[in-house]
Coordinates of C-alpha atoms and ligand atoms in Angstrom, one line a residue:
X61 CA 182.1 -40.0 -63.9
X62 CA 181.2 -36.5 -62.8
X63 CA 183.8 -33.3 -63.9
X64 CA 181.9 -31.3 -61.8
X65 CA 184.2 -28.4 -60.2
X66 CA 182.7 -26.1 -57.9
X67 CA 182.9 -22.1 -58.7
X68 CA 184.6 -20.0 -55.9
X69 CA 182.0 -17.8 -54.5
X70 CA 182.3 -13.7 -54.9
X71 CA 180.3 -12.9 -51.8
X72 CA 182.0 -13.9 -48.8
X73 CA 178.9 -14.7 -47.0
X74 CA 178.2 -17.4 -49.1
X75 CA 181.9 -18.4 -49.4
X76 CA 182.1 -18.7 -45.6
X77 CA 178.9 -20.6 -45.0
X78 CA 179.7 -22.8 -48.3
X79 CA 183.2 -23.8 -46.7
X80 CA 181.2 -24.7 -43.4
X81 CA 178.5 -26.6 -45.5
X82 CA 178.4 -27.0 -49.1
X83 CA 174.2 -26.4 -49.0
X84 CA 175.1 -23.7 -52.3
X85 CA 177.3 -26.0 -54.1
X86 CA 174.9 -28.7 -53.7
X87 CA 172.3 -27.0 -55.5
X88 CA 174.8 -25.1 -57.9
X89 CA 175.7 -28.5 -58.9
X90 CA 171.9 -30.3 -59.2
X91 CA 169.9 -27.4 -59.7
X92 CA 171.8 -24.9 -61.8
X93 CA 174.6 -27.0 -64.2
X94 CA 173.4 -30.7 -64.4
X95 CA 173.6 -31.7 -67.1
X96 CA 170.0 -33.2 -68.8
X97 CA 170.2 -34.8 -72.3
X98 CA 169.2 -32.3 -74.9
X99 CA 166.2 -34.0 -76.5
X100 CA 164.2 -34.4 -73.5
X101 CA 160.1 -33.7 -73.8
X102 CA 157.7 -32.6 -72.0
X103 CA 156.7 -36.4 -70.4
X104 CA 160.0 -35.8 -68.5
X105 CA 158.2 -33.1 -66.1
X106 CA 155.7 -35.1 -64.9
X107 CA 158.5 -36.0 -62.3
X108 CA 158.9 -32.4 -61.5
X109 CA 155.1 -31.9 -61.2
X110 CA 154.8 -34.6 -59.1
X111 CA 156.5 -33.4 -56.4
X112 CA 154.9 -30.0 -56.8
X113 CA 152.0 -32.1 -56.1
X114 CA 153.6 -33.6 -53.2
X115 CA 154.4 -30.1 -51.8
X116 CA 150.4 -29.3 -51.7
X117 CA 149.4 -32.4 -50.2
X118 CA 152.0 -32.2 -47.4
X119 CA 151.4 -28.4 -46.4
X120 CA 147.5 -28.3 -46.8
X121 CA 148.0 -31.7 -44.9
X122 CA 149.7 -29.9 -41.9
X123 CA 147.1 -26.9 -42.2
X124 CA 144.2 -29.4 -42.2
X125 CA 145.7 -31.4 -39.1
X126 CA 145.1 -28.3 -37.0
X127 CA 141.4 -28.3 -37.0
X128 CA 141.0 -32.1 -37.6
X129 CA 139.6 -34.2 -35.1
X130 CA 140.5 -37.9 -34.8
X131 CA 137.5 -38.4 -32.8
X132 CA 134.5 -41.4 -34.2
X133 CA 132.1 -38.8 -32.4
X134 CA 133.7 -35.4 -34.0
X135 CA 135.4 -36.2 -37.0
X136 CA 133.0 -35.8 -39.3
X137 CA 131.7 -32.4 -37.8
X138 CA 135.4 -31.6 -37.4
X139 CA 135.6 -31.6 -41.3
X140 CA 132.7 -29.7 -41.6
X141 CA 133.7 -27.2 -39.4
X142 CA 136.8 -26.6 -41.8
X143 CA 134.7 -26.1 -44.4
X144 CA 132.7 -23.4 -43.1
X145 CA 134.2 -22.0 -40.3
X146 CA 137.7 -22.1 -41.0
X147 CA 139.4 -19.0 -42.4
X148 CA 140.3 -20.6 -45.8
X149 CA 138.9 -24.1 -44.3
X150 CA 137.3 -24.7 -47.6
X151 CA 140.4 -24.2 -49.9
X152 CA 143.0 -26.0 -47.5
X153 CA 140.3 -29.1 -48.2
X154 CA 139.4 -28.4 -51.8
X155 CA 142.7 -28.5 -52.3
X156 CA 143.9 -31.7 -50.5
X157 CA 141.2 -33.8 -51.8
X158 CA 141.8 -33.0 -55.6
X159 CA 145.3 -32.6 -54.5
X160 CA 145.1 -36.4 -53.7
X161 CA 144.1 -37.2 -57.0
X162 CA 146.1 -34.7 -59.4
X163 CA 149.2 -36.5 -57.3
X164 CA 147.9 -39.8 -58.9
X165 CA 147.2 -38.6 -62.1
X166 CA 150.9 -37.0 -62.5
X167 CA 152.6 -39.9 -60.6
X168 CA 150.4 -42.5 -62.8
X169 CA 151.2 -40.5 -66.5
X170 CA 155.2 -40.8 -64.9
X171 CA 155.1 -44.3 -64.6
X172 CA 153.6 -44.9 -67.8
X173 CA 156.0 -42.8 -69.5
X174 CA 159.1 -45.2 -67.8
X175 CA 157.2 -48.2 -68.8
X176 CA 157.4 -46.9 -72.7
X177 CA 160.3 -45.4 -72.4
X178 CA 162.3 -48.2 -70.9
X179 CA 163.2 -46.1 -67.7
X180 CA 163.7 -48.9 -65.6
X181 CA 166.4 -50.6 -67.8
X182 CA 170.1 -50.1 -66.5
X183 CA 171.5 -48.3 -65.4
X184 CA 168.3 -46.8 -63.6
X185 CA 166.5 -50.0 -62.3
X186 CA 167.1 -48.7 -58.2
X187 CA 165.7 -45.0 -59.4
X188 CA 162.6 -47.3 -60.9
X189 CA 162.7 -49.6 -57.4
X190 CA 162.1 -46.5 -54.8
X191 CA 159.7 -45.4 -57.4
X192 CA 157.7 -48.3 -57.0
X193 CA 157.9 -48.2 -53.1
X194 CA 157.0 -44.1 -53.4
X195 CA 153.6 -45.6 -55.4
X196 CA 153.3 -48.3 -53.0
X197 CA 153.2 -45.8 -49.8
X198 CA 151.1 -43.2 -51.9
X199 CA 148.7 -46.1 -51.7
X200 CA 148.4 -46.5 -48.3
X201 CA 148.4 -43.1 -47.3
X202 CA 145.4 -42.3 -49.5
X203 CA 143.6 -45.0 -48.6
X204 CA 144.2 -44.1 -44.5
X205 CA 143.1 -40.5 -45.6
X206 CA 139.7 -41.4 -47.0
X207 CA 139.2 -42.5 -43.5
X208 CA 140.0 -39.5 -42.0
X209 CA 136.5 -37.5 -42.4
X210 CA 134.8 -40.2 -41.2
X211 CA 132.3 -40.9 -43.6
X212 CA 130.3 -43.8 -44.5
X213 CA 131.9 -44.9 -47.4
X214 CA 134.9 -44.0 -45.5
X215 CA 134.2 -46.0 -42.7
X216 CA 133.0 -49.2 -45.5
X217 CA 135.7 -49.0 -47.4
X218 CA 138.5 -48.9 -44.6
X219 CA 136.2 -51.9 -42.9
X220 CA 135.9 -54.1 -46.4
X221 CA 139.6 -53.7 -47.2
X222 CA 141.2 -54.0 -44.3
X223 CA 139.0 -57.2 -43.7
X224 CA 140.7 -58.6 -47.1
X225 CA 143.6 -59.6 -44.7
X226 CA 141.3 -62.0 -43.4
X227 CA 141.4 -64.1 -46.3
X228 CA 145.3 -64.8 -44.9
X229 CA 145.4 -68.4 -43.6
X230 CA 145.8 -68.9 -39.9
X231 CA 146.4 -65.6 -38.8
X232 CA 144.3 -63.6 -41.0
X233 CA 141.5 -62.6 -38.1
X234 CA 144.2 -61.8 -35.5
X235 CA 146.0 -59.6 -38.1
X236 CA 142.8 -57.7 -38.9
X237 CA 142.0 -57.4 -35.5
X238 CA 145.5 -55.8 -34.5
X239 CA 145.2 -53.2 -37.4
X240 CA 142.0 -52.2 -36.3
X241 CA 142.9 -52.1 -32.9
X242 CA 139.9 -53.1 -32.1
X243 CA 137.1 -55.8 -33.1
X244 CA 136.0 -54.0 -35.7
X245 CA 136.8 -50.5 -37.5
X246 CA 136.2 -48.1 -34.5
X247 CA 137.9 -45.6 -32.3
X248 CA 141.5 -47.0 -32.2
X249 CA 141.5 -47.5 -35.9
X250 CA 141.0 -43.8 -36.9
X251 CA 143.3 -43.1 -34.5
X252 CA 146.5 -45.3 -35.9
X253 CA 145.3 -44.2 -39.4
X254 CA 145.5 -40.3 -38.4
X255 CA 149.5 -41.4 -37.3
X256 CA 150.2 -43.1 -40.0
X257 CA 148.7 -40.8 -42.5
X258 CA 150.6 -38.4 -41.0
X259 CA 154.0 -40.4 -40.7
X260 CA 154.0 -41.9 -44.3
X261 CA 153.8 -38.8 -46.4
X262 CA 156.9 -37.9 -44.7
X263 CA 158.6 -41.1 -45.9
X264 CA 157.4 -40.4 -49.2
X265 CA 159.2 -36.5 -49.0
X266 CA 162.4 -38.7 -47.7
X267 CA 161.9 -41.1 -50.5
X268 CA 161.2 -38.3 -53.3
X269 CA 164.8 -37.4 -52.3
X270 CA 166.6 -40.7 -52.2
X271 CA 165.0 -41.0 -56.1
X272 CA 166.4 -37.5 -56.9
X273 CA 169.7 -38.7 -55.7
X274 CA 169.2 -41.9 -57.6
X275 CA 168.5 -39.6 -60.7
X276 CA 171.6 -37.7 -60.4
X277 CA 173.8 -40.3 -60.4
X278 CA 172.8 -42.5 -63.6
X279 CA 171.2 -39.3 -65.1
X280 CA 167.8 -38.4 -67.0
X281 CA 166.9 -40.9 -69.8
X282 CA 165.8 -39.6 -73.0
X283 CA 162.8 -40.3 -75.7
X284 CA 165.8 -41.8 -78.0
X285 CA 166.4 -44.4 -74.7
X286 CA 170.1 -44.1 -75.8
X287 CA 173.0 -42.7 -73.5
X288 CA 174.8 -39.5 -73.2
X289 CA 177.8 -39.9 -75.4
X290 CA 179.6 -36.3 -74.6
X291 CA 179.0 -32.6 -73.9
X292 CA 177.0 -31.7 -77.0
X293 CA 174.2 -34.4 -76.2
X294 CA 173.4 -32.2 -73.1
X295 CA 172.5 -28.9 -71.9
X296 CA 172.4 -27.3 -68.5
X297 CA 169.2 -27.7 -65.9
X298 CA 168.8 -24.0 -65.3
X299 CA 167.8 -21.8 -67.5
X300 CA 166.1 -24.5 -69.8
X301 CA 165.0 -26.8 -67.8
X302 CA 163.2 -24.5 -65.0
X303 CA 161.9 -22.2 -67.5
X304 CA 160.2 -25.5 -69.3
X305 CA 159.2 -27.5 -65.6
X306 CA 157.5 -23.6 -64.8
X307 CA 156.2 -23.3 -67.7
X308 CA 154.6 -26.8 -67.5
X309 CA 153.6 -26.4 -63.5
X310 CA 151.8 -23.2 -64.2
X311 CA 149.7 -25.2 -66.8
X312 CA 148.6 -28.2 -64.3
X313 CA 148.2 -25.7 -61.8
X314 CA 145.5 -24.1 -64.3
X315 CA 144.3 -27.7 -64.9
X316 CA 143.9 -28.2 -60.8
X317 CA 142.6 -25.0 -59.9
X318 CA 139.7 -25.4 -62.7
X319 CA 138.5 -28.3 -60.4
X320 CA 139.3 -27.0 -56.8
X321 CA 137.5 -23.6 -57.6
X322 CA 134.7 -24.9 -60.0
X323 CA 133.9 -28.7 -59.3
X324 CA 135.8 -29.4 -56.3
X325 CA 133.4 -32.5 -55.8
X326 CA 133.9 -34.2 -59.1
X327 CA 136.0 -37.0 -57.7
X328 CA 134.4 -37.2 -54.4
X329 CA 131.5 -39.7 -53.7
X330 CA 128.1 -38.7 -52.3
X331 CA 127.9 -41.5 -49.8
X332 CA 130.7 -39.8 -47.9
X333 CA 128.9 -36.5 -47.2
X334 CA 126.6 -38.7 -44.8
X335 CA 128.6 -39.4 -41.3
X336 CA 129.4 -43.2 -41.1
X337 CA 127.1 -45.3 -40.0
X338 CA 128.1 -49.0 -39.1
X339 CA 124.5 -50.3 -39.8
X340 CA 123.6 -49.0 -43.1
X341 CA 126.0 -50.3 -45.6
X342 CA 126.2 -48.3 -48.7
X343 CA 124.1 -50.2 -51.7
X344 CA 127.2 -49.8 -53.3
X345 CA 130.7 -49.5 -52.1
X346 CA 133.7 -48.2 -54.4
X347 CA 137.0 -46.9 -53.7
X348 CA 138.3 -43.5 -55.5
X349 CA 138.9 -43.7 -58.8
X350 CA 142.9 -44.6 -58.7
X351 CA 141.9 -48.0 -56.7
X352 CA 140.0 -49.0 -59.1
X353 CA 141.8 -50.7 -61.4
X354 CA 143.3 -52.9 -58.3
X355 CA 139.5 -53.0 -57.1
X356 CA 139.1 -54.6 -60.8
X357 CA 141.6 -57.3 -60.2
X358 CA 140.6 -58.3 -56.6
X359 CA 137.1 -59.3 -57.8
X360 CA 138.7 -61.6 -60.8
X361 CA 138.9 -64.4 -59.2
X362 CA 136.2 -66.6 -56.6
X363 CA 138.7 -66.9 -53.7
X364 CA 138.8 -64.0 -51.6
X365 CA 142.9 -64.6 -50.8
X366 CA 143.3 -65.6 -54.7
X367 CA 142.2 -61.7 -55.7
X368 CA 144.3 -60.2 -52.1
X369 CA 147.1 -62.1 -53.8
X370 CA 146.6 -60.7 -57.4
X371 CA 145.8 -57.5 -56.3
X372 CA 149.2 -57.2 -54.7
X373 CA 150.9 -59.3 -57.5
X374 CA 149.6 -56.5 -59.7
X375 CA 151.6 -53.9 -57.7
X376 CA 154.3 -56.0 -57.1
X377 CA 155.1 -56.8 -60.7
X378 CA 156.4 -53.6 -61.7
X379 CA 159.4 -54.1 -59.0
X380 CA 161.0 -57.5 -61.3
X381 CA 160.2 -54.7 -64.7
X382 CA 163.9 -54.6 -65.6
X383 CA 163.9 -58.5 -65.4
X384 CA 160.6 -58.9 -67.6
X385 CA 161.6 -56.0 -70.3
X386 CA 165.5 -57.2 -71.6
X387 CA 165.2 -55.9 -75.0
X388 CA 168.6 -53.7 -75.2
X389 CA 166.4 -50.9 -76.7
X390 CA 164.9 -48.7 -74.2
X391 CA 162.9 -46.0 -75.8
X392 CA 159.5 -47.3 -77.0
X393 CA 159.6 -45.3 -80.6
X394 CA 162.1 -48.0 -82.2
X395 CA 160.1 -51.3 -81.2
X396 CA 157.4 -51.5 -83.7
X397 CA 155.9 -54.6 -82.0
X398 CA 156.0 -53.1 -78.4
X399 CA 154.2 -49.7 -79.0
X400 CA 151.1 -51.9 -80.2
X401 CA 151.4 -54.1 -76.8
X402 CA 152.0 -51.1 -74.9
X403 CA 149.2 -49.2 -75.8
X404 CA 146.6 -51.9 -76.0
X405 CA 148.3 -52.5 -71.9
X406 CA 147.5 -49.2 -71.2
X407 CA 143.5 -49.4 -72.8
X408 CA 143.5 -52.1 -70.8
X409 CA 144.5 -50.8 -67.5
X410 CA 142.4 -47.5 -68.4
X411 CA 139.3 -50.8 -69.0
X412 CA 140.0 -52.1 -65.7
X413 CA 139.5 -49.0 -63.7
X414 CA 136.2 -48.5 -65.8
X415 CA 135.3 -52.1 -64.6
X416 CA 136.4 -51.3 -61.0
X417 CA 133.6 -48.9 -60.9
X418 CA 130.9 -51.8 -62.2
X419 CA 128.7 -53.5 -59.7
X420 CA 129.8 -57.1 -59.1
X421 CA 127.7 -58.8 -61.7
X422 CA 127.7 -60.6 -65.3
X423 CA 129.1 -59.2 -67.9
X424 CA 131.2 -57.1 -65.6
X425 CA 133.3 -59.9 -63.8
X426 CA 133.4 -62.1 -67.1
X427 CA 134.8 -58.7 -68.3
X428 CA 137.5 -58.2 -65.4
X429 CA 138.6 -61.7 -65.8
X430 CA 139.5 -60.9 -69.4
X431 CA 141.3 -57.7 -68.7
X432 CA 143.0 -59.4 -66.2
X433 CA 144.6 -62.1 -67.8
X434 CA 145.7 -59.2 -70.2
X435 CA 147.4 -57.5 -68.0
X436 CA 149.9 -60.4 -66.5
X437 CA 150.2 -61.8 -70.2
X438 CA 151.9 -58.1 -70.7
X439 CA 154.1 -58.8 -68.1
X440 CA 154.6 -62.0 -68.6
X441 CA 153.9 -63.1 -72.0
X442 CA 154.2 -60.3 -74.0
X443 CA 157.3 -58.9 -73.0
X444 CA 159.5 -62.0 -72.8
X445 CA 158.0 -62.7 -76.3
X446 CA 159.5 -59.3 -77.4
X447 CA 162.4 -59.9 -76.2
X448 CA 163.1 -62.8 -78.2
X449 CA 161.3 -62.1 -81.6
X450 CA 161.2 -58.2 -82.1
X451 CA 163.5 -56.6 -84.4
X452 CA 163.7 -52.7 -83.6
X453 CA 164.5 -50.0 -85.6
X454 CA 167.8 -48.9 -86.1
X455 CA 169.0 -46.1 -83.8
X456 CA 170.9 -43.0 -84.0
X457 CA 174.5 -42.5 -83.2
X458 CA 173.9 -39.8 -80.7
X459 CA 171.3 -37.5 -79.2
X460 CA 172.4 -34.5 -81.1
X461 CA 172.6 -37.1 -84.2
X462 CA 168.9 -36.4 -85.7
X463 CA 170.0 -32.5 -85.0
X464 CA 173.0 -32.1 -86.5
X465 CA 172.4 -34.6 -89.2
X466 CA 170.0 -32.3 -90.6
X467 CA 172.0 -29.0 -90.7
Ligands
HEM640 C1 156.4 -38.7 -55.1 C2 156.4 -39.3 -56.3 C3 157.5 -39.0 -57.3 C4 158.2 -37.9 -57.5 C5 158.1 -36.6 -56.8 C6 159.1 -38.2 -58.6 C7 160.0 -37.3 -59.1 C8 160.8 -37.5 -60.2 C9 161.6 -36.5 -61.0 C10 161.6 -35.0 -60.6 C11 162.2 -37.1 -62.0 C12 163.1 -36.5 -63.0 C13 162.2 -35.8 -64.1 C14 161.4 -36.9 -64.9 O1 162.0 -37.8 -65.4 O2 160.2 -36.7 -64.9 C15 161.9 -38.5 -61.9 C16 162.4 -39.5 -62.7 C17 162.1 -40.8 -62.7 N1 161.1 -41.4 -61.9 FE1 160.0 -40.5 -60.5 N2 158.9 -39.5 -59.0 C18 157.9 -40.0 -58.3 C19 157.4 -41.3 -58.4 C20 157.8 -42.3 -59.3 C21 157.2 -43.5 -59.5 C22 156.0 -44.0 -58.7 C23 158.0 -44.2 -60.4 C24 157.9 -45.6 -60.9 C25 157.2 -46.5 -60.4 C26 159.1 -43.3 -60.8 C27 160.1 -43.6 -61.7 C28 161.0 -42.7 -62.2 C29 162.0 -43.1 -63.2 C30 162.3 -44.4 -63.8 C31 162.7 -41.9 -63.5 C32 163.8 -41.7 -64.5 C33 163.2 -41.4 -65.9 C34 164.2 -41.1 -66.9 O3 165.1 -40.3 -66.7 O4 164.1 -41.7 -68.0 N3 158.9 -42.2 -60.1 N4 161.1 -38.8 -60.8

């Protein structure tokens, strides 16, 4: 499908180390002349901003790593040390802990823009796929991190989740037992989660690339969901697109900075500023505020493997998307009936992290149980029922169409 020819290099530096390994073509090719639909909006960096945000977890990460302690006894003093006696201790934290949850934010508003603009629909349902695994590993990894400083809600919430595998018939204590490496959340725990939160965000980098490489092949989708149909529907990456993605970086970087450098403690939770303590359990115990929608959904039901299961079935979901979604329209803006469902999904899904934060008492749970059944019906009532009954708006011939239609 690709007319792609390489250019013959002036400078023979380049031209000798391009014949040895075509590193320049590469990104001549995928940086410089790829070719992006021309009606793309801003909701199409979010990708690009995500993986700034990647960038800053991974590199304040490494800086953090070489004060931290994975010691029960010096942990916590280990993170306070960074903060005050560390050259720059206090920014390399700031900025990893907001860091953790600008990565959500941008990674959350990406997959919500997919989910209304049909993103996972052929021919990008693999790009969608590693997407989903890249939010499943994100997952893990901040979860492991909160550990890290040793706190008591750290230590709580690493002992009340991981114990959730407990619910698992049969092999459920053993399992819990192995992760922790011990009979309960201690020394060999923070010490597996310090690899592994180490190891997994390097997955994630590997796995960022495998979707860029996903991405290249079927190419960007559009707001108007409908396919490239020749040279004048597109325009080259560079210069519009890395004017627009800088453009829209330095803005979230303004966002990000406002809270690193004025309220670097807005998402953070008091109860982990006190060292973790395994005999004071905190009067109440929630996770950071991009579990808790998922928090929401494992308190729905009675059973304690019945919410493990829905919790995960609420992840999980988004993998079988392209099989739940079939209408042949991708792009949101021409199904009349699906924007309403859409946007009530996402109020509820905005509801349910609300409720995650709620203790676990009437009306709250009565509440949870409501938004939950809303959310599988989207999945799996909803959509299928779309498919089937909703007529869409007609759609336009091309991308350049509404464009050139108006000239
Ligand atoms: C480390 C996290 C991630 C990074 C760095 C990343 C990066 C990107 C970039 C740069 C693009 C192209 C620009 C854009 O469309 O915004 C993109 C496209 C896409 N991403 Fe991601 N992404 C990440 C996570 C995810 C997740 C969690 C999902 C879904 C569950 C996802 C699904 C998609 C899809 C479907 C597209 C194609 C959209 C289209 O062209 O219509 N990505 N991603």
């Amino acid at each position: 499908m690709s007319t792609y020819t390489p250019p013959q290099w002036n400078n023979k530096y380049v031209s000798w180390f391009d014949k040895r390994l075509p590193a320049i073509t590469l990104m001549h090719k995928h940086l410089i002349v790829y070719p992006t639909p021309r009606n793309i909006n801003y909701w199409w960096c979010f990708g690009v901003a995500s993986a700034m945000a990647l960038v800053i977890m991974l590199l304040t990460g490494i800086f953090l790593a070489m004060y931290y302690v994975a010691d029960t006894r010096l942990a916590f003093d280990s993170v306070e040390r960074i903060m005050r006696d560390v050259n720059y201790g206090w920014l390399l934290r700031y900025l990893h802990m907001n860091g953790a949850s600008l990565f959500f934010i941008l990674v959350y508003i990406h997959m919500f823009r997919g989910l209304y603009f049909g993103s996972f629909k052929a021919p990008r349902e693999v790009l969608w796929w590693i997407g989903v695994t890249i939010l499943f590993l994100m997952i893990m990894t901040a979860f492991m991190g909160y550990v890290l400083p040793w706190g008591n809600m750290s230590f709580w919430g690493a002992t009340v989740i991981t114990s959730l595998a407990t619910a698992i018939p049969g092999i459920g204590q053993p399992l819990v037992e192995w992760i922790w490496g011990a009979h309960s959340v201690d020394q060999p725990t923070l010490n597996r989660f310090f690899a592994w939160h180490y190891l997994f965000p390097i997955i994630i980098a590997a796995l960022a690339f495998v979707h860029m490489w996903a991405l290249h092949e079927v190419k960007s989708g559009n707001p108007l969901g409908i396919d490239i149909k020749g040279p004048r529907d597109t325009i080259p990456f560079h210069p519009y697109h890395t004017v627009k993605d800088l453009y829209f970086l330095t803005i979230v970087l303004i966002f990000f900075s406002y809270f690193v450098f004025f309220s670097p403690n807005f998402f953070a939770e008091a109860d982990n500023y006190v060292p973790a303590n395994p005999l004071l359990t905190p009067p109440h115990i929630v996770p950071e505020w991009y579990f808790l929608p998922f928090y929401a959904i494992l308190r729905a039901v009675d059973s304690k493997l019945g919410g493990v299961l829905l919790m995960l079935a609420s992840i999980l979901v988004l993998y079988i998307m392209p099989y739940l979604d079939r209408s042949p329209v991708r792009s949101g803006s021409f199904r009349p009936l699906f924007r309403w469902a859409f946007w009530i999904f996402v109020a509820d899904c905005l509801f349910l992290g609300w409720l995650g934060a709620q203790l676990a008492e009437e009306p709250y749970i009565t509440l949870i149980r409501i938004a939950t059944v809303i959310y599988f019906a989207y999945f799996f009532v909803v959509l299928p029922l779309l498919n089937k009954y909703e007529k869409p708006d007609p759609l336009p011939d091309s991308i350049s169409e509404p464009v050139t239609s108006r000239a």
